[in-house]
């Protein structure tokens, strides 16, 4: 059970939403923006399910230089237009370079600011201190910092301090699993038991990314996707945000199709999370 008197107030407001250690926001969406049809189908499904946040990858940090690198700034105008059309308030979007933040800023202004954007810093860039300082130097856009996949938790929390020390007080910390052979067959060793730990050690809201942690659509003997079990565990542990990959046609996804949930799975996924949240 929770000790209510021990709750600590912190966090921030963005686009009319409260992000703190008590709130819970679902950022379901595309790992990588591919085409307007898929983005529109995705956003339509979110709206139909009452969701107003999404994840959309335009700048993709790929292991293989010959793999699809994301559409970059060219897709921003239509992505933001569609976000506005479907009532999306906040888009989580990874940036791998400071200039991407400026491109997003410009595209949002050109589109008439239909939505807000959270600047996502990926696990490959957790200790990219110059990127952290650049995102830390502004407070217009909140930051979502992924934990580093191969460094200690404390080192990742120190990286978050770079954002804060430069002046950005709108920071969310994201658990996304650790690279480890011991975690296999999962893509990464799922680390959602550390949700309460990060909340205890810091004042940041804590996000979980079950898609990049589990990395597959494998089904447990009870008929539930292991990815959904992991999500429920993280929500039950008090997660404040869930970043999760969906795709209208996972086999056609240009990045990480094998871990994407289908649009038909959105409603049952949300129902499961509601149960986990009630049990928190
Ligand atoms: C992502 O969320 O799209 C991503 C690349 O995640 P990570 O940085 O955790 O690998």
GROMACS .gro file of C-alpha atoms and ligand atoms in nm:
model
  290
    1UNK     CA    1   0.000   0.000   0.000
    2UNK     CA    2   0.102   0.359  -0.052
    3UNK     CA    3   0.182   0.604   0.220
    4UNK     CA    4  -0.010   0.901   0.091
    5UNK     CA    5   0.157   1.141   0.330
    6UNK     CA    6   0.491   1.060   0.169
    7UNK     CA    7   0.391   1.188  -0.175
    8UNK     CA    8   0.614   1.466  -0.295
    9UNK     CA    9   0.481   1.733  -0.518
   10UNK     CA   10   0.699   1.825  -0.815
   11UNK     CA   11   0.662   1.811  -1.188
   12UNK     CA   12   0.532   2.066  -1.434
   13UNK     CA   13   0.241   2.167  -1.655
   14UNK     CA   14   0.268   2.154  -2.031
   15UNK     CA   15  -0.006   2.209  -2.289
   16UNK     CA   16  -0.264   2.203  -2.012
   17UNK     CA   17  -0.148   1.864  -1.887
   18UNK     CA   18   0.017   1.797  -1.554
   19UNK     CA   19   0.331   1.584  -1.555
   20UNK     CA   20   0.437   1.481  -1.206
   21UNK     CA   21   0.498   1.179  -0.987
   22UNK     CA   22   0.125   1.116  -0.956
   23UNK     CA   23  -0.001   1.165  -1.313
   24UNK     CA   24  -0.018   0.901  -1.586
   25UNK     CA   25  -0.006   0.978  -1.958
   26UNK     CA   26  -0.006   0.731  -2.243
   27UNK     CA   27   0.212   0.820  -2.541
   28UNK     CA   28   0.115   0.556  -2.793
   29UNK     CA   29   0.226   0.610  -3.150
   30UNK     CA   30   0.466   0.534  -3.428
   31UNK     CA   31   0.827   0.443  -3.355
   32UNK     CA   32   0.906   0.603  -3.691
   33UNK     CA   33   0.689   0.832  -3.901
   34UNK     CA   34   0.660   0.665  -4.241
   35UNK     CA   35   0.372   0.808  -4.443
   36UNK     CA   36   0.071   1.039  -4.391
   37UNK     CA   37  -0.176   0.751  -4.423
   38UNK     CA   38  -0.025   0.558  -4.132
   39UNK     CA   39   0.017   0.868  -3.918
   40UNK     CA   40  -0.346   0.963  -3.980
   41UNK     CA   41  -0.474   0.612  -3.902
   42UNK     CA   42  -0.268   0.613  -3.583
   43UNK     CA   43  -0.389   0.952  -3.465
   44UNK     CA   44  -0.750   0.873  -3.553
   45UNK     CA   45  -0.730   0.564  -3.330
   46UNK     CA   46  -0.583   0.770  -3.046
   47UNK     CA   47  -0.862   1.024  -3.071
   48UNK     CA   48  -1.125   0.748  -3.082
   49UNK     CA   49  -0.979   0.618  -2.755
   50UNK     CA   50  -0.969   0.956  -2.587
   51UNK     CA   51  -0.591   0.997  -2.599
   52UNK     CA   52  -0.428   1.334  -2.661
   53UNK     CA   53  -0.057   1.244  -2.652
   54UNK     CA   54   0.151   1.047  -2.898
   55UNK     CA   55   0.502   0.942  -2.991
   56UNK     CA   56   0.628   1.010  -3.344
   57UNK     CA   57   0.986   0.942  -3.452
   58UNK     CA   58   1.115   1.170  -3.726
   59UNK     CA   59   1.488   1.152  -3.649
   60UNK     CA   60   1.581   0.790  -3.599
   61UNK     CA   61   1.916   0.688  -3.446
   62UNK     CA   62   1.985   0.363  -3.632
   63UNK     CA   63   2.249   0.104  -3.560
   64UNK     CA   64   2.293   0.044  -3.931
   65UNK     CA   65   2.382   0.347  -4.148
   66UNK     CA   66   2.201   0.191  -4.444
   67UNK     CA   67   1.875   0.148  -4.251
   68UNK     CA   68   1.593   0.405  -4.280
   69UNK     CA   69   1.707   0.710  -4.085
   70UNK     CA   70   1.368   0.877  -4.047
   71UNK     CA   71   1.215   1.151  -4.262
   72UNK     CA   72   1.363   1.425  -4.047
   73UNK     CA   73   1.234   1.776  -4.085
   74UNK     CA   74   1.057   1.706  -4.415
   75UNK     CA   75   0.773   1.524  -4.240
   76UNK     CA   76   0.720   1.777  -3.962
   77UNK     CA   77   0.465   2.000  -4.144
   78UNK     CA   78   0.219   1.720  -4.214
   79UNK     CA   79   0.282   1.541  -3.886
   80UNK     CA   80   0.199   1.857  -3.690
   81UNK     CA   81  -0.099   1.937  -3.913
   82UNK     CA   82  -0.241   1.590  -3.852
   83UNK     CA   83  -0.169   1.620  -3.478
   84UNK     CA   84  -0.380   1.936  -3.473
   85UNK     CA   85  -0.654   1.771  -3.675
   86UNK     CA   86  -0.687   1.487  -3.424
   87UNK     CA   87  -0.664   1.690  -3.106
   88UNK     CA   88  -0.315   1.582  -3.008
   89UNK     CA   89  -0.176   1.810  -2.737
   90UNK     CA   90   0.173   1.666  -2.699
   91UNK     CA   91   0.403   1.472  -2.931
   92UNK     CA   92   0.712   1.299  -2.790
   93UNK     CA   93   0.978   1.321  -3.061
   94UNK     CA   94   1.340   1.213  -3.040
   95UNK     CA   95   1.608   1.464  -3.135
   96UNK     CA   96   1.962   1.349  -3.191
   97UNK     CA   97   2.111   1.692  -3.255
   98UNK     CA   98   2.049   2.040  -3.123
   99UNK     CA   99   1.952   2.159  -3.472
  100UNK     CA  100   1.655   1.919  -3.468
  101UNK     CA  101   1.506   2.116  -3.182
  102UNK     CA  102   1.529   2.432  -3.393
  103UNK     CA  103   1.372   2.253  -3.691
  104UNK     CA  104   1.084   2.140  -3.471
  105UNK     CA  105   1.046   2.489  -3.326
  106UNK     CA  106   1.028   2.639  -3.676
  107UNK     CA  107   0.787   2.375  -3.807
  108UNK     CA  108   0.556   2.423  -3.507
  109UNK     CA  109   0.553   2.799  -3.562
  110UNK     CA  110   0.487   2.755  -3.936
  111UNK     CA  111   0.197   2.520  -3.857
  112UNK     CA  112   0.046   2.769  -3.609
  113UNK     CA  113   0.148   2.569  -3.300
  114UNK     CA  114  -0.120   2.299  -3.328
  115UNK     CA  115   0.047   2.089  -3.056
  116UNK     CA  116   0.338   2.078  -2.814
  117UNK     CA  117   0.649   1.862  -2.840
  118UNK     CA  118   0.853   1.684  -2.574
  119UNK     CA  119   1.216   1.655  -2.681
  120UNK     CA  120   1.310   1.290  -2.643
  121UNK     CA  121   1.676   1.206  -2.584
  122UNK     CA  122   1.741   0.845  -2.678
  123UNK     CA  123   1.945   0.586  -2.496
  124UNK     CA  124   2.235   0.632  -2.738
  125UNK     CA  125   2.255   0.996  -2.637
  126UNK     CA  126   2.199   0.978  -2.262
  127UNK     CA  127   2.552   1.105  -2.207
  128UNK     CA  128   2.570   1.333  -2.510
  129UNK     CA  129   2.642   1.623  -2.280
  130UNK     CA  130   2.639   1.894  -2.547
  131UNK     CA  131   2.293   1.780  -2.661
  132UNK     CA  132   2.177   1.772  -2.298
  133UNK     CA  133   2.312   2.121  -2.235
  134UNK     CA  134   2.141   2.256  -2.548
  135UNK     CA  135   1.804   2.107  -2.449
  136UNK     CA  136   1.865   2.217  -2.091
  137UNK     CA  137   1.928   2.577  -2.195
  138UNK     CA  138   1.568   2.624  -2.301
  139UNK     CA  139   1.252   2.569  -2.101
  140UNK     CA  140   0.998   2.597  -2.382
  141UNK     CA  141   1.007   2.225  -2.450
  142UNK     CA  142   1.008   1.956  -2.182
  143UNK     CA  143   1.267   1.679  -2.212
  144UNK     CA  144   1.221   1.304  -2.195
  145UNK     CA  145   1.554   1.146  -2.109
  146UNK     CA  146   1.595   0.774  -2.174
  147UNK     CA  147   1.825   0.591  -1.935
  148UNK     CA  148   2.155   0.484  -2.090
  149UNK     CA  149   2.144   0.119  -2.192
  150UNK     CA  150   2.491   0.036  -2.062
  151UNK     CA  151   2.564   0.273  -1.775
  152UNK     CA  152   2.458   0.275  -1.412
  153UNK     CA  153   2.128   0.422  -1.303
  154UNK     CA  154   2.319   0.684  -1.110
  155UNK     CA  155   2.509   0.787  -1.424
  156UNK     CA  156   2.181   0.826  -1.612
  157UNK     CA  157   2.035   1.033  -1.327
  158UNK     CA  158   2.344   1.252  -1.341
  159UNK     CA  159   2.281   1.302  -1.711
  160UNK     CA  160   1.932   1.428  -1.620
  161UNK     CA  161   2.103   1.675  -1.392
  162UNK     CA  162   2.268   1.832  -1.699
  163UNK     CA  163   1.923   1.927  -1.825
  164UNK     CA  164   1.820   2.067  -1.490
  165UNK     CA  165   2.145   2.248  -1.417
  166UNK     CA  166   2.114   2.439  -1.743
  167UNK     CA  167   1.765   2.554  -1.645
  168UNK     CA  168   1.514   2.307  -1.787
  169UNK     CA  169   1.287   2.209  -1.500
  170UNK     CA  170   1.052   2.005  -1.720
  171UNK     CA  171   1.229   1.671  -1.728
  172UNK     CA  172   1.082   1.320  -1.741
  173UNK     CA  173   1.307   1.018  -1.690
  174UNK     CA  174   1.240   0.706  -1.897
  175UNK     CA  175   1.323   0.345  -1.811
  176UNK     CA  176   1.366   0.144  -2.132
  177UNK     CA  177   1.558  -0.164  -2.022
  178UNK     CA  178   1.929  -0.245  -2.009
  179UNK     CA  179   2.138  -0.413  -2.274
  180UNK     CA  180   2.219  -0.756  -2.132
  181UNK     CA  181   2.243  -1.110  -2.266
  182UNK     CA  182   2.076  -1.211  -1.941
  183UNK     CA  183   1.762  -1.031  -2.048
  184UNK     CA  184   1.724  -1.237  -2.366
  185UNK     CA  185   1.497  -1.330  -2.534
  186UNK     CA  186   1.372  -0.983  -2.446
  187UNK     CA  187   1.545  -0.710  -2.643
  188UNK     CA  188   1.662  -0.553  -2.318
  189UNK     CA  189   1.656  -0.649  -1.951
  190UNK     CA  190   1.329  -0.499  -1.831
  191UNK     CA  191   1.396  -0.255  -1.546
  192UNK     CA  192   1.051  -0.136  -1.443
  193UNK     CA  193   1.105  -0.242  -1.081
  194UNK     CA  194   1.314   0.075  -1.063
  195UNK     CA  195   1.016   0.307  -1.123
  196UNK     CA  196   0.970   0.365  -0.749
  197UNK     CA  197   1.345   0.387  -0.700
  198UNK     CA  198   1.383   0.673  -0.948
  199UNK     CA  199   1.083   0.844  -0.791
  200UNK     CA  200   1.244   0.812  -0.449
  201UNK     CA  201   1.583   0.937  -0.564
  202UNK     CA  202   1.457   1.226  -0.776
  203UNK     CA  203   1.154   1.449  -0.818
  204UNK     CA  204   1.107   1.359  -1.184
  205UNK     CA  205   0.800   1.189  -1.329
  206UNK     CA  206   0.904   0.844  -1.450
  207UNK     CA  207   0.817   0.701  -1.791
  208UNK     CA  208   0.841   0.339  -1.904
  209UNK     CA  209   0.902   0.220  -2.259
  210UNK     CA  210   0.779  -0.141  -2.274
  211UNK     CA  211   0.829  -0.159  -2.652
  212UNK     CA  212   1.204  -0.099  -2.650
  213UNK     CA  213   1.243  -0.304  -2.330
  214UNK     CA  214   1.064  -0.621  -2.438
  215UNK     CA  215   1.111  -0.571  -2.811
  216UNK     CA  216   0.874  -0.839  -2.939
  217UNK     CA  217   0.513  -0.949  -2.967
  218UNK     CA  218   0.579  -1.276  -2.784
  219UNK     CA  219   0.278  -1.412  -2.603
  220UNK     CA  220   0.286  -1.555  -2.250
  221UNK     CA  221   0.105  -1.885  -2.173
  222UNK     CA  222  -0.193  -1.688  -2.041
  223UNK     CA  223  -0.246  -1.546  -2.389
  224UNK     CA  224  -0.126  -1.196  -2.298
  225UNK     CA  225   0.161  -1.028  -2.483
  226UNK     CA  226   0.472  -1.016  -2.262
  227UNK     CA  227   0.496  -0.651  -2.361
  228UNK     CA  228   0.154  -0.591  -2.203
  229UNK     CA  229   0.257  -0.777  -1.888
  230UNK     CA  230   0.565  -0.555  -1.861
  231UNK     CA  231   0.356  -0.242  -1.911
  232UNK     CA  232   0.115  -0.348  -1.638
  233UNK     CA  233   0.409  -0.413  -1.404
  234UNK     CA  234   0.548  -0.066  -1.469
  235UNK     CA  235   0.210   0.102  -1.420
  236UNK     CA  236   0.152  -0.099  -1.104
  237UNK     CA  237   0.490   0.026  -0.983
  238UNK     CA  238   0.373   0.386  -1.029
  239UNK     CA  239   0.487   0.485  -1.378
  240UNK     CA  240   0.377   0.836  -1.479
  241UNK     CA  241   0.406   0.795  -1.852
  242UNK     CA  242   0.404   0.508  -2.099
  243UNK     CA  243   0.584   0.540  -2.431
  244UNK     CA  244   0.463   0.258  -2.652
  245UNK     CA  245   0.490   0.163  -3.019
  246UNK     CA  246   0.177   0.099  -3.223
  247UNK     CA  247   0.142   0.073  -3.600
  248UNK     CA  248  -0.158   0.033  -3.834
  249UNK     CA  249   0.037  -0.234  -4.027
  250UNK     CA  250   0.337  -0.356  -3.823
  251UNK     CA  251   0.472  -0.570  -4.108
  252UNK     CA  252   0.505  -0.253  -4.317
  253UNK     CA  253   0.669  -0.045  -4.040
  254UNK     CA  254   1.009   0.090  -4.144
  255UNK     CA  255   1.153   0.066  -3.791
  256UNK     CA  256   1.088  -0.186  -3.510
  257UNK     CA  257   0.778  -0.345  -3.664
  258UNK     CA  258   0.819  -0.667  -3.461
  259UNK     CA  259   0.748  -0.485  -3.135
  260UNK     CA  260   0.457  -0.268  -3.257
  261UNK     CA  261   0.107  -0.332  -3.131
  262UNK     CA  262  -0.179  -0.311  -3.380
  263UNK     CA  263  -0.455  -0.052  -3.365
  264UNK     CA  264  -0.703  -0.328  -3.268
  265UNK     CA  265  -0.490  -0.387  -2.962
  266UNK     CA  266  -0.509  -0.027  -2.843
  267UNK     CA  267  -0.841  -0.055  -2.661
  268UNK     CA  268  -0.758  -0.378  -2.470
  269UNK     CA  269  -0.412  -0.235  -2.394
  270UNK     CA  270  -0.571   0.073  -2.236
  271UNK     CA  271  -0.819  -0.142  -2.041
  272UNK     CA  272  -0.533  -0.349  -1.896
  273UNK     CA  273  -0.350  -0.035  -1.798
  274UNK     CA  274  -0.658   0.105  -1.631
  275UNK     CA  275  -0.675  -0.208  -1.414
  276UNK     CA  276  -0.305  -0.181  -1.328
  277UNK     CA  277  -0.342   0.187  -1.247
  278UNK     CA  278  -0.638   0.119  -1.017
  279UNK     CA  279  -0.429  -0.140  -0.835
  280UNK     CA  280  -0.141   0.106  -0.784
  281LIG     C1  281   1.275   0.523  -2.947
  281LIG     O1  282   1.202   0.539  -2.846
  281LIG     O2  283   1.236   0.544  -3.062
  281LIG     C2  284   1.413   0.475  -2.928
  281LIG     C3  285   1.501   0.475  -3.027
  281LIG     O3  286   1.436   0.431  -2.802
  281LIG     P1  287   1.576   0.409  -2.726
  281LIG     O4  288   1.650   0.537  -2.735
  281LIG     O5  289   1.531   0.375  -2.587
  281LIG     O6  290   1.644   0.294  -2.794
   0.00000   0.00000   0.00000
